[in-house]
Structure formats: C-alpha cells, structure tokens
PDB file of C-alpha atoms and ligand atoms in Angstrom:
ATOM      1  CA  UNK A 204       0.073   0.007   0.039  1.00 76.00           C
ATOM      2  CA  UNK A 205       1.080   3.485  -0.653  1.00 87.00           C
ATOM      3  CA  UNK A 206       2.673   5.181   2.358  1.00 93.00           C
ATOM      4  CA  UNK A 207       2.087   8.744   3.119  1.00 96.00           C
ATOM      5  CA  UNK A 208       3.618  10.723   5.950  1.00 98.00           C
ATOM      6  CA  UNK A 209       1.078  12.736   8.152  1.00 98.00           C
ATOM      7  CA  UNK A 210       3.293  15.681   9.603  1.00 97.00           C
ATOM      8  CA  UNK A 211       2.515  15.360  13.191  1.00 95.00           C
ATOM      9  CA  UNK A 212       2.958  13.059  16.286  1.00 88.00           C
ATOM     10  CA  UNK A 213      -0.605  13.985  17.818  1.00 90.00           C
ATOM     11  CA  UNK A 214      -2.288  10.383  18.257  1.00 87.00           C
ATOM     12  CA  UNK A 215      -5.598  12.105  18.305  1.00 83.00           C
ATOM     13  CA  UNK A 216      -5.068  13.524  14.997  1.00 89.00           C
ATOM     14  CA  UNK A 217      -3.118  10.243  13.709  1.00 92.00           C
ATOM     15  CA  UNK A 218      -5.866   7.921  14.999  1.00 89.00           C
ATOM     16  CA  UNK A 219      -8.748  10.233  13.251  1.00 87.00           C
ATOM     17  CA  UNK A 220      -6.574  10.246   9.742  1.00 92.00           C
ATOM     18  CA  UNK A 221      -5.737   6.471   9.867  1.00 92.00           C
ATOM     19  CA  UNK A 222      -9.422   5.705  10.444  1.00 87.00           C
ATOM     20  CA  UNK A 223     -10.623   7.951   7.388  1.00 89.00           C
ATOM     21  CA  UNK A 224      -7.682   6.882   5.015  1.00 92.00           C
ATOM     22  CA  UNK A 225      -8.110   3.195   6.221  1.00 91.00           C
ATOM     23  CA  UNK A 226      -7.461   0.877   2.925  1.00 90.00           C
ATOM     24  CA  UNK A 227      -6.237   3.649   1.010  1.00 89.00           C
ATOM     25  CA  UNK A 228      -2.821   4.628   2.153  1.00 93.00           C
ATOM     26  CA  UNK A 229      -0.510   3.618   5.216  1.00 95.00           C
ATOM     27  CA  UNK A 230      -0.318   6.781   7.373  1.00 97.00           C
ATOM     28  CA  UNK A 231       2.970   7.185   9.049  1.00 97.00           C
ATOM     29  CA  UNK A 232       3.774   9.689  11.714  1.00 97.00           C
ATOM     30  CA  UNK A 233       6.783  11.827  12.104  1.00 97.00           C
ATOM     31  CA  UNK A 234       8.328   9.663  14.758  1.00 97.00           C
ATOM     32  CA  UNK A 235       7.800   6.523  12.297  1.00 97.00           C
ATOM     33  CA  UNK A 236      10.119   8.161  10.072  1.00 97.00           C
ATOM     34  CA  UNK A 237      12.435   9.325  12.546  1.00 97.00           C
ATOM     35  CA  UNK A 238      11.804  12.956  12.310  1.00 97.00           C
ATOM     36  CA  UNK A 239      12.329  14.864  15.566  1.00 95.00           C
ATOM     37  CA  UNK A 240      12.640  18.231  13.883  1.00 95.00           C
ATOM     38  CA  UNK A 241      10.794  21.076  15.049  1.00 91.00           C
ATOM     39  CA  UNK A 242       9.412  22.126  11.863  1.00 92.00           C
ATOM     40  CA  UNK A 243       8.982  26.200  12.112  1.00 87.00           C
ATOM     41  CA  UNK A 244       5.665  27.400  11.360  1.00 90.00           C
ATOM     42  CA  UNK A 245       6.124  30.801  10.496  1.00 94.00           C
ATOM     43  CA  UNK A 246       3.388  31.606   8.122  1.00 96.00           C
ATOM     44  CA  UNK A 247       0.444  34.065   8.879  1.00 97.00           C
ATOM     45  CA  UNK A 248      -1.978  31.773   7.460  1.00 97.00           C
ATOM     46  CA  UNK A 249      -3.081  28.253   7.949  1.00 98.00           C
ATOM     47  CA  UNK A 250      -2.651  27.522   4.316  1.00 98.00           C
ATOM     48  CA  UNK A 251       0.969  28.765   4.689  1.00 98.00           C
ATOM     49  CA  UNK A 252       1.768  26.748   7.771  1.00 97.00           C
ATOM     50  CA  UNK A 253       0.294  23.430   6.458  1.00 98.00           C
ATOM     51  CA  UNK A 254       2.204  23.912   3.126  1.00 98.00           C
ATOM     52  CA  UNK A 255       5.328  24.725   4.995  1.00 97.00           C
ATOM     53  CA  UNK A 256       5.282  21.222   6.917  1.00 97.00           C
ATOM     54  CA  UNK A 257       4.444  19.219   3.861  1.00 97.00           C
ATOM     55  CA  UNK A 258       7.053  20.542   1.708  1.00 97.00           C
ATOM     56  CA  UNK A 259       9.965  20.230   4.725  1.00 97.00           C
ATOM     57  CA  UNK A 260       8.997  16.696   4.883  1.00 97.00           C
ATOM     58  CA  UNK A 261       9.018  15.899   1.012  1.00 97.00           C
ATOM     59  CA  UNK A 262      12.402  18.198   0.822  1.00 96.00           C
ATOM     60  CA  UNK A 263      14.327  16.672   4.015  1.00 97.00           C
ATOM     61  CA  UNK A 264      12.939  13.026   3.940  1.00 97.00           C
ATOM     62  CA  UNK A 265      11.850  12.306   0.421  1.00 96.00           C
ATOM     63  CA  UNK A 266       8.151  11.197   1.604  1.00 96.00           C
ATOM     64  CA  UNK A 267       5.012  12.124   0.083  1.00 97.00           C
ATOM     65  CA  UNK A 268       3.216  13.844   3.102  1.00 97.00           C
ATOM     66  CA  UNK A 269       0.136  15.651   4.144  1.00 98.00           C
ATOM     67  CA  UNK A 270       0.015  18.288   7.024  1.00 98.00           C
ATOM     68  CA  UNK A 271      -2.616  20.187   8.932  1.00 97.00           C
ATOM     69  CA  UNK A 272      -2.874  23.617  10.586  1.00 97.00           C
ATOM     70  CA  UNK A 273      -6.017  24.394  12.564  1.00 96.00           C
ATOM     71  CA  UNK A 274      -7.020  27.804  13.992  1.00 98.00           C
ATOM     72  CA  UNK A 275     -10.107  28.793  16.019  1.00 98.00           C
ATOM     73  CA  UNK A 276     -11.728  32.044  14.657  1.00 98.00           C
ATOM     74  CA  UNK A 277     -13.758  33.838  17.223  1.00 98.00           C
ATOM     75  CA  UNK A 278     -15.873  36.378  15.365  1.00 98.00           C
ATOM     76  CA  UNK A 279     -16.192  38.955  18.526  1.00 98.00           C
ATOM     77  CA  UNK A 280     -12.360  39.006  18.425  1.00 98.00           C
ATOM     78  CA  UNK A 281     -12.031  39.612  14.687  1.00 98.00           C
ATOM     79  CA  UNK A 282     -10.729  36.146  14.130  1.00 98.00           C
ATOM     80  CA  UNK A 283      -8.384  35.723  17.115  1.00 98.00           C
ATOM     81  CA  UNK A 284      -6.662  33.419  18.015  1.00 98.00           C
ATOM     82  CA  UNK A 285      -6.828  32.213  14.295  1.00 98.00           C
ATOM     83  CA  UNK A 286      -3.496  31.046  12.851  1.00 97.00           C
ATOM     84  CA  UNK A 287      -2.116  31.875  16.363  1.00 96.00           C
ATOM     85  CA  UNK A 288      -4.258  29.464  18.212  1.00 97.00           C
ATOM     86  CA  UNK A 289      -1.390  27.023  19.596  1.00 93.00           C
ATOM     87  CA  UNK A 290       0.332  30.068  21.179  1.00 94.00           C
ATOM     88  CA  UNK A 291      -2.304  32.377  22.222  1.00 97.00           C
ATOM     89  CA  UNK A 292      -1.324  32.764  26.047  1.00 96.00           C
ATOM     90  CA  UNK A 293       2.327  33.562  24.693  1.00 94.00           C
ATOM     91  CA  UNK A 294       5.660  32.047  25.521  1.00 89.00           C
ATOM     92  CA  UNK A 295       5.044  29.367  28.261  1.00 91.00           C
ATOM     93  CA  UNK A 296       1.343  28.600  26.837  1.00 92.00           C
ATOM     94  CA  UNK A 297      -0.505  25.341  27.360  1.00 96.00           C
ATOM     95  CA  UNK A 298      -4.059  24.411  26.194  1.00 94.00           C
ATOM     96  CA  UNK A 299      -5.383  25.261  29.697  1.00 95.00           C
ATOM     97  CA  UNK A 300      -3.730  28.751  29.731  1.00 97.00           C
ATOM     98  CA  UNK A 301      -5.251  29.314  26.080  1.00 98.00           C
ATOM     99  CA  UNK A 302      -8.588  28.356  27.147  1.00 97.00           C
ATOM    100  CA  UNK A 303      -8.496  30.887  29.881  1.00 97.00           C
ATOM    101  CA  UNK A 304      -6.962  33.660  28.052  1.00 97.00           C
ATOM    102  CA  UNK A 305      -9.966  32.941  25.586  1.00 98.00           C
ATOM    103  CA  UNK A 306     -12.633  32.831  28.324  1.00 98.00           C
ATOM    104  CA  UNK A 307     -11.036  36.147  29.726  1.00 98.00           C
ATOM    105  CA  UNK A 308     -11.187  37.970  26.263  1.00 98.00           C
ATOM    106  CA  UNK A 309     -14.682  37.180  25.984  1.00 98.00           C
ATOM    107  CA  UNK A 310     -15.541  37.953  29.464  1.00 98.00           C
ATOM    108  CA  UNK A 311     -18.822  39.837  29.678  1.00 97.00           C
ATOM    109  CA  UNK A 312     -19.615  39.412  25.596  1.00 98.00           C
ATOM    110  CA  UNK A 313     -22.626  37.467  24.880  1.00 97.00           C
ATOM    111  CA  UNK A 314     -21.891  37.413  21.079  1.00 97.00           C
ATOM    112  CA  UNK A 315     -19.908  34.182  21.033  1.00 98.00           C
ATOM    113  CA  UNK A 316     -19.983  32.596  17.698  1.00 98.00           C
ATOM    114  CA  UNK A 317     -16.714  31.128  16.488  1.00 98.00           C
ATOM    115  CA  UNK A 318     -15.553  28.239  13.924  1.00 98.00           C
ATOM    116  CA  UNK A 319     -12.443  26.045  13.698  1.00 98.00           C
ATOM    117  CA  UNK A 320     -10.862  25.615  10.427  1.00 98.00           C
ATOM    118  CA  UNK A 321      -8.474  23.245   9.178  1.00 98.00           C
ATOM    119  CA  UNK A 322      -6.159  23.527   6.217  1.00 98.00           C
ATOM    120  CA  UNK A 323      -4.812  19.997   5.290  1.00 98.00           C
ATOM    121  CA  UNK A 324      -1.824  20.486   2.550  1.00 98.00           C
ATOM    122  CA  UNK A 325      -0.769  17.524   0.603  1.00 98.00           C
ATOM    123  CA  UNK A 326       2.720  17.202  -1.369  1.00 97.00           C
ATOM    124  CA  UNK A 327       2.239  14.103  -3.651  1.00 96.00           C
ATOM    125  CA  UNK A 328       4.315  13.245  -6.763  1.00 94.00           C
ATOM    126  CA  UNK A 329       5.649  16.689  -7.208  1.00 93.00           C
ATOM    127  CA  UNK A 330       2.322  18.820  -6.922  1.00 96.00           C
ATOM    128  CA  UNK A 331       0.891  20.411  -3.935  1.00 97.00           C
ATOM    129  CA  UNK A 332      -3.300  20.199  -2.933  1.00 98.00           C
ATOM    130  CA  UNK A 333      -5.106  22.109  -0.422  1.00 98.00           C
ATOM    131  CA  UNK A 334      -8.227  20.862   1.231  1.00 98.00           C
ATOM    132  CA  UNK A 335     -10.038  23.125   3.829  1.00 98.00           C
ATOM    133  CA  UNK A 336     -12.711  21.895   6.608  1.00 98.00           C
ATOM    134  CA  UNK A 337     -14.720  24.351   8.887  1.00 98.00           C
ATOM    135  CA  UNK A 338     -17.262  23.970  11.718  1.00 98.00           C
ATOM    136  CA  UNK A 339     -19.335  26.705  13.342  1.00 98.00           C
ATOM    137  CA  UNK A 340     -20.061  27.253  16.937  1.00 98.00           C
ATOM    138  CA  UNK A 341     -19.889  29.098  19.738  1.00 98.00           C
ATOM    139  CA  UNK A 342     -17.628  29.453  22.720  1.00 98.00           C
ATOM    140  CA  UNK A 343     -19.111  28.265  26.345  1.00 98.00           C
ATOM    141  CA  UNK A 344     -18.588  30.361  29.315  1.00 98.00           C
ATOM    142  CA  UNK A 345     -16.914  27.865  31.263  1.00 97.00           C
ATOM    143  CA  UNK A 346     -14.867  24.546  30.033  1.00 97.00           C
ATOM    144  CA  UNK A 347     -16.959  21.508  30.137  1.00 98.00           C
ATOM    145  CA  UNK A 348     -15.890  17.494  29.228  1.00 98.00           C
ATOM    146  CA  UNK A 349     -12.740  15.657  29.413  1.00 95.00           C
ATOM    147  CA  UNK A 350     -12.245  14.149  25.602  1.00 93.00           C
ATOM    148  CA  UNK A 351     -10.473  15.660  22.808  1.00 88.00           C
ATOM    149  CA  UNK A 352      -7.781  18.028  23.027  1.00 89.00           C
ATOM    150  CA  UNK A 353      -6.925  21.769  23.052  1.00 93.00           C
ATOM    151  CA  UNK A 354     -10.033  24.232  23.242  1.00 97.00           C
ATOM    152  CA  UNK A 355     -12.624  21.114  23.024  1.00 96.00           C
ATOM    153  CA  UNK A 356     -14.156  21.718  26.423  1.00 98.00           C
ATOM    154  CA  UNK A 357     -15.011  25.324  25.617  1.00 98.00           C
ATOM    155  CA  UNK A 358     -16.298  24.830  21.799  1.00 98.00           C
ATOM    156  CA  UNK A 359     -19.982  23.938  21.228  1.00 98.00           C
ATOM    157  CA  UNK A 360     -20.723  22.898  17.813  1.00 98.00           C
ATOM    158  CA  UNK A 361     -24.032  24.489  16.485  1.00 98.00           C
ATOM    159  CA  UNK A 362     -26.851  21.974  16.320  1.00 98.00           C
ATOM    160  CA  UNK A 363     -25.612  20.367  19.929  1.00 98.00           C
ATOM    161  CA  UNK A 364     -26.064  21.212  23.274  1.00 97.00           C
ATOM    162  CA  UNK A 365     -22.363  19.781  24.368  1.00 98.00           C
ATOM    163  CA  UNK A 366     -18.864  20.978  23.895  1.00 98.00           C
ATOM    164  CA  UNK A 367     -16.475  18.951  21.837  1.00 97.00           C
ATOM    165  CA  UNK A 368     -14.958  17.501  24.748  1.00 97.00           C
ATOM    166  CA  UNK A 369     -18.360  16.188  26.426  1.00 98.00           C
ATOM    167  CA  UNK A 370     -19.430  14.794  22.617  1.00 97.00           C
ATOM    168  CA  UNK A 371     -16.407  12.655  22.717  1.00 93.00           C
ATOM    169  CA  UNK A 372     -14.117  11.565  19.768  1.00 87.00           C
ATOM    170  CA  UNK A 373     -16.625   9.286  17.930  1.00 88.00           C
ATOM    171  CA  UNK A 374     -19.210  12.075  17.516  1.00 94.00           C
ATOM    172  CA  UNK A 375     -16.325  15.092  17.079  1.00 92.00           C
ATOM    173  CA  UNK A 376     -14.505  12.913  14.405  1.00 86.00           C
ATOM    174  CA  UNK A 377     -17.670  12.590  12.291  1.00 91.00           C
ATOM    175  CA  UNK A 378     -18.473  16.592  12.151  1.00 95.00           C
ATOM    176  CA  UNK A 379     -14.958  18.283  12.854  1.00 95.00           C
ATOM    177  CA  UNK A 380     -13.442  20.631  10.908  1.00 96.00           C
ATOM    178  CA  UNK A 381     -10.480  18.295  10.484  1.00 94.00           C
ATOM    179  CA  UNK A 382     -12.645  15.381   9.574  1.00 94.00           C
ATOM    180  CA  UNK A 383     -14.256  17.632   6.784  1.00 97.00           C
ATOM    181  CA  UNK A 384     -10.790  18.566   5.412  1.00 97.00           C
ATOM    182  CA  UNK A 385      -9.571  14.861   5.647  1.00 95.00           C
ATOM    183  CA  UNK A 386     -12.547  13.614   3.876  1.00 95.00           C
ATOM    184  CA  UNK A 387     -11.692  15.761   0.998  1.00 97.00           C
ATOM    185  CA  UNK A 388      -8.252  14.526   1.149  1.00 97.00           C
ATOM    186  CA  UNK A 389      -9.526  10.981   1.074  1.00 95.00           C
ATOM    187  CA  UNK A 390     -12.066  11.596  -1.724  1.00 95.00           C
ATOM    188  CA  UNK A 391      -8.945  13.069  -3.723  1.00 96.00           C
ATOM    189  CA  UNK A 392      -6.788  10.233  -3.080  1.00 94.00           C
ATOM    190  CA  UNK A 393      -9.527   7.550  -3.974  1.00 90.00           C
ATOM    191  CA  UNK A 394     -10.162   9.193  -7.184  1.00 90.00           C
ATOM    192  CA  UNK A 395      -6.518   8.843  -7.999  1.00 84.00           C
ATOM    193  CA  UNK A 396      -6.551   5.235  -7.279  1.00 64.00           C
ATOM    194  CA  UNK A 397      -9.631   4.462  -9.122  1.00 58.00           C
TER     195      UNK A 397
HETATM  196  P1  IMP B 466      -2.750  22.522  15.012  1.00 58.19           P
HETATM  197  O1  IMP B 466      -2.692  23.416  13.855  1.00 58.19           O
HETATM  198  O2  IMP B 466      -3.535  21.457  15.263  1.00 58.19           O
HETATM  199  O3  IMP B 466      -1.374  22.591  15.790  1.00 58.19           O
HETATM  200  O4  IMP B 466      -3.680  23.485  16.153  1.00 58.19           O
HETATM  201  C1  IMP B 466      -3.585  24.667  16.624  1.00 58.19           C
HETATM  202  C2  IMP B 466      -4.273  24.944  17.952  1.00 58.19           C
HETATM  203  O5  IMP B 466      -5.559  24.793  17.789  1.00 58.19           O
HETATM  204  C3  IMP B 466      -3.484  24.184  19.024  1.00 58.19           C
HETATM  205  O6  IMP B 466      -3.785  24.681  20.233  1.00 58.19           O
HETATM  206  C4  IMP B 466      -4.668  22.978  19.302  1.00 58.19           C
HETATM  207  O7  IMP B 466      -4.789  22.494  20.420  1.00 58.19           O
HETATM  208  C5  IMP B 466      -5.964  23.757  18.947  1.00 58.19           C
HETATM  209  N1  IMP B 466      -6.827  22.802  17.806  1.00 58.19           N
HETATM  210  C6  IMP B 466      -6.374  22.113  16.796  1.00 58.19           C
HETATM  211  N2  IMP B 466      -7.252  21.173  16.736  1.00 58.19           N
HETATM  212  C7  IMP B 466      -8.151  21.397  17.567  1.00 58.19           C
HETATM  213  C8  IMP B 466      -9.548  20.502  18.047  1.00 58.19           C
HETATM  214  O8  IMP B 466      -9.750  19.687  17.115  1.00 58.19           O
HETATM  215  N3  IMP B 466     -10.234  20.890  19.108  1.00 58.19           N
HETATM  216  C9  IMP B 466      -9.628  21.908  20.066  1.00 58.19           C
HETATM  217  N4  IMP B 466      -8.579  22.350  19.795  1.00 58.19           N
HETATM  218  C10 IMP B 466      -7.822  22.453  18.279  1.00 58.19           C
END
C-alpha cells in the first residue's frame, strides 16, 4: 500500500486520519520516519503553515506527505486567535492557559460565535493540493468535558448542546473541521487510485 506521512505526532489526529484513510494509504507519523525536527511554522495563514510542513518533509525526508494547520476563529475577537491558536497565551502557553485567556477575552461578551478551520496541505508526486474544512459553533462560558484536546472543552458546535470535549471523539470525528478536510483528502486520493 502507498505510504503517506502525516506531519504530526498528535495521537488524536493520527487515529482520526488513519480511520478516514483506512485501506487507501498507510499513514506514517513523524516519529515513524525518525523525524524529530522542530519544523518552523512561520507563516501568517493556516494554508501557509500546512504547506511549510508538507514541503519540509518532502524536501528533507523524500516522502509524499500531508500536513494540517488549524485555527479557532472567534467573531467577537476579529478572528483571533486564528493562526496563532497554539500559542495564544504567549511564551509558556499550554491548552489550559490558552482556554483561560480566551474566556477572559470574552468575559462579558454575549456574542460568542466561532469556527474551527482546518487546512490540509498535500505534497504528492511533485504537486501540491489544499483541502479546507470548517465547523461553526460558539464558545461556552466555562470549560466542560474531558475528551479531545486543545480548545475542545469550550467549543460547542451549532446543533449540539454539548462541547466537543463532552461529545467525545466518535461524534467529534464525524463532524469536525479536520474530519471534513480529511474527507476531501480521502476523496482526492480515492479518485487517483480508481
Ligand atoms: P494545530 O494546527 O493542530 O497545531 O492546532 C493549533 C491549535 O488549535 C492548538 O492549540 C490546538 O490545541 C488547537 N486545536 C487544533 N485542533 C483542535 C481541535 O480539534 N479541537 C480543539 N482544539 C484544537
């Protein structure tokens, strides 16, 4: 089966990608190709960062590769934290501190709509392709739930009365931003194989 590197070591993302691409390609993580490099994400857009990572693996390790970059875009904050979601709380940030900062910024604001947006970049046989996925929802007033990662405890998708962290991975992976982008990647790869 064709091997494709997913430029991540995040186990949630790997599991999700492997399920969606099952039977189509063998998905390898960065550690499985012995890549411990700290790939710089210096672009100012999700697409730019995803492309940097996919290109880096192709250039330095020779593998066809896909990479993702995700941002949480909050309307009342003019789209922040957006491309800077991972390091929203500054130098020594972590998911907890990022969520706290977000809740502080929204303190007293009732208009809390937001969207997760994922860009997946694919470098395959010398060509590059982009796939986008998005889910709209709102930021809750306090964190709830233990599943998932990142901002999941404070993001409630529209049409549901629970946060991603309460809904759990099975439901999240059917409706999420990343699942939608990955589905587009899967369709593209499927068409190539047919
Ligand atoms: P990355 O591009 O996947 O590294 O994500 C950037 C930031 O968004 C990180 O802080 C992640 O924790 C957060 N993030 C990415 N995907 C998700 C998600 O599915 N749920 C919650 N937070 C996420």
